[in-house]
mmCIF file of C-alpha atoms in Angstrom:
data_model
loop_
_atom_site.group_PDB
_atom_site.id
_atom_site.type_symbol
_atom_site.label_atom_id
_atom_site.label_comp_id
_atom_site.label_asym_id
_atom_site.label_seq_id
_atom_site.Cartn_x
_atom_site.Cartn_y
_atom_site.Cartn_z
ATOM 1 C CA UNK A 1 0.354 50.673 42.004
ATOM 2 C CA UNK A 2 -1.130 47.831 44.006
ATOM 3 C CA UNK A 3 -0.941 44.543 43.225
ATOM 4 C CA UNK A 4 -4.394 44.103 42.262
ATOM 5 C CA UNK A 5 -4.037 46.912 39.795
ATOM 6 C CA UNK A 6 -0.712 45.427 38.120
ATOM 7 C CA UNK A 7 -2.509 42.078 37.676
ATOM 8 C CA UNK A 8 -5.522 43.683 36.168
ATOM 9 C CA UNK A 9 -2.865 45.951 33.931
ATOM 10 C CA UNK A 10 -0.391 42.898 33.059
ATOM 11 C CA UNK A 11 -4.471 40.966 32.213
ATOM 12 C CA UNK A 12 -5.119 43.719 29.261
ATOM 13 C CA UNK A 13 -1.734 43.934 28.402
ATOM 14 C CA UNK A 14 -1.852 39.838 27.786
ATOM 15 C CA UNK A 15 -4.836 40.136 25.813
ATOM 16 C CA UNK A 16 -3.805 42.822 23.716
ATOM 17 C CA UNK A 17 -0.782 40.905 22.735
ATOM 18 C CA UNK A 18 -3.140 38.329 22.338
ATOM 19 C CA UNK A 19 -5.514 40.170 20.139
ATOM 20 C CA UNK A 20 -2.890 41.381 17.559
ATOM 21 C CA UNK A 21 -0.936 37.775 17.327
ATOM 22 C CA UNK A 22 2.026 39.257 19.104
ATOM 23 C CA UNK A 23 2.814 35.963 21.696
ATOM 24 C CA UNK A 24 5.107 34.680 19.540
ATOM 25 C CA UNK A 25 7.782 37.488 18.867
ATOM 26 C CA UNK A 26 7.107 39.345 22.461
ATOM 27 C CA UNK A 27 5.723 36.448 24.950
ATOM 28 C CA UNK A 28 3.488 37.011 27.794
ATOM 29 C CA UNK A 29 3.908 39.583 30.406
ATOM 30 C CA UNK A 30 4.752 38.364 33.528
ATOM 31 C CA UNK A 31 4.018 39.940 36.884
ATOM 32 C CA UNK A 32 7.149 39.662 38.939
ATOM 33 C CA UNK A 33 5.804 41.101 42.707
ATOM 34 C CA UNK A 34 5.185 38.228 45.106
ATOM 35 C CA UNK A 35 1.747 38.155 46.441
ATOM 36 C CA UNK A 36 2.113 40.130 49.940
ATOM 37 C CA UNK A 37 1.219 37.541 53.149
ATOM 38 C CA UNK A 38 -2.197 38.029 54.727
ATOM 39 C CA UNK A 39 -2.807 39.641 57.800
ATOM 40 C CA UNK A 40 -5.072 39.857 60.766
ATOM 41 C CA UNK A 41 -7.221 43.129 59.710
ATOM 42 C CA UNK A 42 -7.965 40.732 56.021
ATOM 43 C CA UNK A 43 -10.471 38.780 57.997
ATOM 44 C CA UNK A 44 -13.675 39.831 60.132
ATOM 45 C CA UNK A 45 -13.828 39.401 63.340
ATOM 46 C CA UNK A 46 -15.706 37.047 65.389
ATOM 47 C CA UNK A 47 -17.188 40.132 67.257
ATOM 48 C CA UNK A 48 -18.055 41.891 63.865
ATOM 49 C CA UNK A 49 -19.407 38.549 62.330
ATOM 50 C CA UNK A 50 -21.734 38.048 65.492
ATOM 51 C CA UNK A 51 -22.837 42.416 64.561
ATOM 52 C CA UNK A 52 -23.445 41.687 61.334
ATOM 53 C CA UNK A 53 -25.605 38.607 61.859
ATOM 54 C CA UNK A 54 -27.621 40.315 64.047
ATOM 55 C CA UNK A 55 -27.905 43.066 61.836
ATOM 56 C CA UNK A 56 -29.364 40.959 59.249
ATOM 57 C CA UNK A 57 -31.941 39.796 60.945
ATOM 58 C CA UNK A 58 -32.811 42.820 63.270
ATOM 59 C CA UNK A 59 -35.552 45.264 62.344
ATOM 60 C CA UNK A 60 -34.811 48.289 63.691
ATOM 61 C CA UNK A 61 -34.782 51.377 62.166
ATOM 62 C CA UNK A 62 -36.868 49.941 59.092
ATOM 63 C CA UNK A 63 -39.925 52.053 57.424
ATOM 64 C CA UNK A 64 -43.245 49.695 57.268
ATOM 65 C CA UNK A 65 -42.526 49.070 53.959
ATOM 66 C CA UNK A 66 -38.919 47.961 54.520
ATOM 67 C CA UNK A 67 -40.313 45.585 57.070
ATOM 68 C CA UNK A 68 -43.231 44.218 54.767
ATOM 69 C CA UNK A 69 -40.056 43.051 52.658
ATOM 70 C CA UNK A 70 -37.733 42.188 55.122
ATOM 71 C CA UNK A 71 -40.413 39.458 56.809
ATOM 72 C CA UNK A 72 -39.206 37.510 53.210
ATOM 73 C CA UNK A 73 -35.855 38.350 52.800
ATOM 74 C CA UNK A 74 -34.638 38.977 55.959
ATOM 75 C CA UNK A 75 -34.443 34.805 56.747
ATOM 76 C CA UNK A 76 -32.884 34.487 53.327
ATOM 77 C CA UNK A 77 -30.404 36.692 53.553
ATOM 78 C CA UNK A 78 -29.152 35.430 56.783
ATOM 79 C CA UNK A 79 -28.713 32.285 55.797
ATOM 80 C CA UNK A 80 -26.660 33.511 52.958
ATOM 81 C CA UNK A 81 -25.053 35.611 55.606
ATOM 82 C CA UNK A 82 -23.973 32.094 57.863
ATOM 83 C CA UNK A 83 -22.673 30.354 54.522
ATOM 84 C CA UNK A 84 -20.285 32.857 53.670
ATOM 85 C CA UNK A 85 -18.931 33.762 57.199
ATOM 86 C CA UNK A 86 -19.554 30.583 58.789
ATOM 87 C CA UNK A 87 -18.506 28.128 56.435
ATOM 88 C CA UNK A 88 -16.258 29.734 53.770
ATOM 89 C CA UNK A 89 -18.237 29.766 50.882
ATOM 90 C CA UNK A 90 -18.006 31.991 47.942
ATOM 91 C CA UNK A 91 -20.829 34.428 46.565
ATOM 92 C CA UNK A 92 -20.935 32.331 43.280
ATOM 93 C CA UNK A 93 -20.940 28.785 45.455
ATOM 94 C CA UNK A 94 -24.063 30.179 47.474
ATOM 95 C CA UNK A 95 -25.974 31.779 44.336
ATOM 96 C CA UNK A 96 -25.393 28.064 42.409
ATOM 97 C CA UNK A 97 -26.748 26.167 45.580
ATOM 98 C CA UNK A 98 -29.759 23.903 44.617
ATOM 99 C CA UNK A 99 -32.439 22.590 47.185
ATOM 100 C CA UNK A 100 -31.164 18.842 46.256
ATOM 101 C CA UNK A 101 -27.330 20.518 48.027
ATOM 102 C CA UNK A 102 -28.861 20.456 51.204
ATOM 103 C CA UNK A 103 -29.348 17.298 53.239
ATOM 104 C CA UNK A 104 -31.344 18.127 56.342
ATOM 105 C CA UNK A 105 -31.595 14.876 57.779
ATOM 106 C CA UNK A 106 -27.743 14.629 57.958
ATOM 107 C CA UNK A 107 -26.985 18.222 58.408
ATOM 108 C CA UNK A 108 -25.229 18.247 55.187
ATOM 109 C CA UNK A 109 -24.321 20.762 52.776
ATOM 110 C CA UNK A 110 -22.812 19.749 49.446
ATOM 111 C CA UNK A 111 -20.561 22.144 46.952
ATOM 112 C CA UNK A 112 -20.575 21.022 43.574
ATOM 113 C CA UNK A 113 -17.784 23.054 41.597
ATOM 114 C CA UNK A 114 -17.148 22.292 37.656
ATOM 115 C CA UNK A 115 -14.115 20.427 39.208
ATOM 116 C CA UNK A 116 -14.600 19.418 43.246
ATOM 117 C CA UNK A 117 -17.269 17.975 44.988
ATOM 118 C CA UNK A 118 -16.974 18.937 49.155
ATOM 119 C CA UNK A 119 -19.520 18.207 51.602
ATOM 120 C CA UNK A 120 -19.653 20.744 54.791
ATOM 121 C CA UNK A 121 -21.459 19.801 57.943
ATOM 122 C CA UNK A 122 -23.999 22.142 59.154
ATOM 123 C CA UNK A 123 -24.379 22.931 62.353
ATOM 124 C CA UNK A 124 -28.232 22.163 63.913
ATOM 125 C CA UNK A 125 -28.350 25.568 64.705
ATOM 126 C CA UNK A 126 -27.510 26.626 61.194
ATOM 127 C CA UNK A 127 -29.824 23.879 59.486
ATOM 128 C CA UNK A 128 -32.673 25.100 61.786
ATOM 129 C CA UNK A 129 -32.424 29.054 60.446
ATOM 130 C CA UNK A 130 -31.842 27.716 56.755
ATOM 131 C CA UNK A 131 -34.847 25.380 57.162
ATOM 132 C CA UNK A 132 -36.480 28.444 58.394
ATOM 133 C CA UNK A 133 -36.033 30.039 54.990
ATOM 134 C CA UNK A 134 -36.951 28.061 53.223
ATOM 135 C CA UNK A 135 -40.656 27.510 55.082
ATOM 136 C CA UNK A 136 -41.059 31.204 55.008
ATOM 137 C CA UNK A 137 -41.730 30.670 51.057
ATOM 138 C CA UNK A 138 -45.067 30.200 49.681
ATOM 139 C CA UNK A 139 -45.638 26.568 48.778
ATOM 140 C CA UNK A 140 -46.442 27.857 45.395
ATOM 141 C CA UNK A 141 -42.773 29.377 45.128
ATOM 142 C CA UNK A 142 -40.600 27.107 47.266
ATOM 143 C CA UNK A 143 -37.980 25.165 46.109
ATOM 144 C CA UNK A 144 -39.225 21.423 45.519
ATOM 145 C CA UNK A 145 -37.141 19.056 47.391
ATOM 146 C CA UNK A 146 -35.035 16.275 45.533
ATOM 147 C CA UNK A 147 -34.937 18.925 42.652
ATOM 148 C CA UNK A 148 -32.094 21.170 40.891
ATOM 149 C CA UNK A 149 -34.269 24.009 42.047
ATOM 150 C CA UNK A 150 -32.307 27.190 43.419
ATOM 151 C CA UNK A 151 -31.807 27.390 47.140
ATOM 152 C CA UNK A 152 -32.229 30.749 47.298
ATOM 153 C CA UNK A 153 -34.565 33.059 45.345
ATOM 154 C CA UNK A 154 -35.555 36.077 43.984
ATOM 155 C CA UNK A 155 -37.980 38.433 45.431
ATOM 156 C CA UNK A 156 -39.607 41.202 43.950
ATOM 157 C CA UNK A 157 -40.061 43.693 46.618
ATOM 158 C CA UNK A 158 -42.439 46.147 44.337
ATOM 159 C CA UNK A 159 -44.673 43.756 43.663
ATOM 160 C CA UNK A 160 -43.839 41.757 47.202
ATOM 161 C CA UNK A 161 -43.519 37.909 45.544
ATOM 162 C CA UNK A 162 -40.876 35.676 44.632
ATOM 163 C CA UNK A 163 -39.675 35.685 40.886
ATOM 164 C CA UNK A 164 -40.876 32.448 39.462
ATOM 165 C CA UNK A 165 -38.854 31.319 36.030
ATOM 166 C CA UNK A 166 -41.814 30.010 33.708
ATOM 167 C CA UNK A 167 -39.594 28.654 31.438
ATOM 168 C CA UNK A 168 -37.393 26.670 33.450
ATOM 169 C CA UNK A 169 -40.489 25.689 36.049
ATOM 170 C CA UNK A 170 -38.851 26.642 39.004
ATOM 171 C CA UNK A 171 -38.545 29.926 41.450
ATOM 172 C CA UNK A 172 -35.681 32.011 40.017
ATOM 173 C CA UNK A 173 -32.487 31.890 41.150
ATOM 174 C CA UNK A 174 -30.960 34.869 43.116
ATOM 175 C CA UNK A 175 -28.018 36.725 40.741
ATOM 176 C CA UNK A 176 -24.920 37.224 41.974
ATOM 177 C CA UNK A 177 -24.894 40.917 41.454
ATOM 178 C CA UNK A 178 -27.947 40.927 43.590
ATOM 179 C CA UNK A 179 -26.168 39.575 46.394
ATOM 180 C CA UNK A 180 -23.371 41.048 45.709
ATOM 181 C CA UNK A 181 -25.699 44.457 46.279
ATOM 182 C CA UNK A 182 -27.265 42.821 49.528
ATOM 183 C CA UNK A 183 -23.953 42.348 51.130
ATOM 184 C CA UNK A 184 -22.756 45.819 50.208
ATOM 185 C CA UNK A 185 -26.106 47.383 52.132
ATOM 186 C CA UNK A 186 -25.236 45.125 54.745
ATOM 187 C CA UNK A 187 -22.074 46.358 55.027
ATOM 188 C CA UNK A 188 -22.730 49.979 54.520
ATOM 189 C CA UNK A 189 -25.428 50.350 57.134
ATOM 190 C CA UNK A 190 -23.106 49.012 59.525
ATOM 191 C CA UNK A 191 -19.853 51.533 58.302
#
């Protein structure tokens, strides 16, 4: 089994020793394999990163109404793209990103986990094409600056607008799964 599968296995195992109050007489399982070292074919490459980049924001081979949609999330997504190749950061740490995050006078980028607080620099270039996002949205939709609005949004691409969340009075925040999904197309048009 790989590791992944023995820590998921010794996970269930935990909580079902958990679940019928059996820590006490048996203990925890504990996984005894050492976590194997990384290697070289773990991490893109800087040729890939540079295909992939392009890929997001190229728009060949799209049907007219895959281009209709990809005029507003086409900018989005590669910005998302540059955050998580460029600068390290997590699906969860891009999808949480709020407008106030983002210093553009100082090229700044702040990550606020429940525990750390890091500040990136951005470079201009970088700034520039997440700038250029973010202008691509409707005033009606865009983020308000100074605000714990999302950085990046939804968008509806039957009904070609960006979600709005009525009850929170801001644009709606884009899931996790569904850039989880993004990144998978991505990925698989490029396979």
């Amino acid at each position: 089994m790989s590791e992944a599968n023995l820590r998921r296995v010794a996970s269930h195992l935990n909580g079902l020793l958990k679940y019928y109050n059996l820590t006490s007489d048996i203990g925890f399982y504990k996984q005894q394999q050492k976590q194997r070292e990384l290697t070289d074919t773990d991490f893109i490459t800087q040729s890939d990163t540079l295909i992939l980049l392009d890929s997001v924001i190229s728009d060949e081979h799209l049907s007219d109404i895959q281009l209709q949609i990809h005029k507003y999330i086409g900018p989005r997504n590669h910005s998302i793209f540059i955050l998580l190749l460029r600068y390290g950061l997590t699906i969860n740490e891009v999808v949480s990103l709020t407008i106030k995050d983002i210093n553009f006078a100082q090229n700044t980028l702040t990550i606020n986990n429940n525990k750390t607080k890091r500040t990136l620099e951005l470079s201009k270039y970088d700034k520039k094409i997440i700038y250029n996002y973010l202008s691509t949205i409707p005033l009606l939709f865009r983020p308000r600056d100074y605000t714990n609005d999302p950085l990046f949004i939804s968008f509806h691409p039957q009904k070609m607008v960006y979600w709005y969340d009525y009850s929170l009075s801001q644009p709606k925040r884009i899931s996790v799964i569904g850039t989880k999904r993004m990144i998978e197309e991505k990925l698989n048009v490029l396979a």
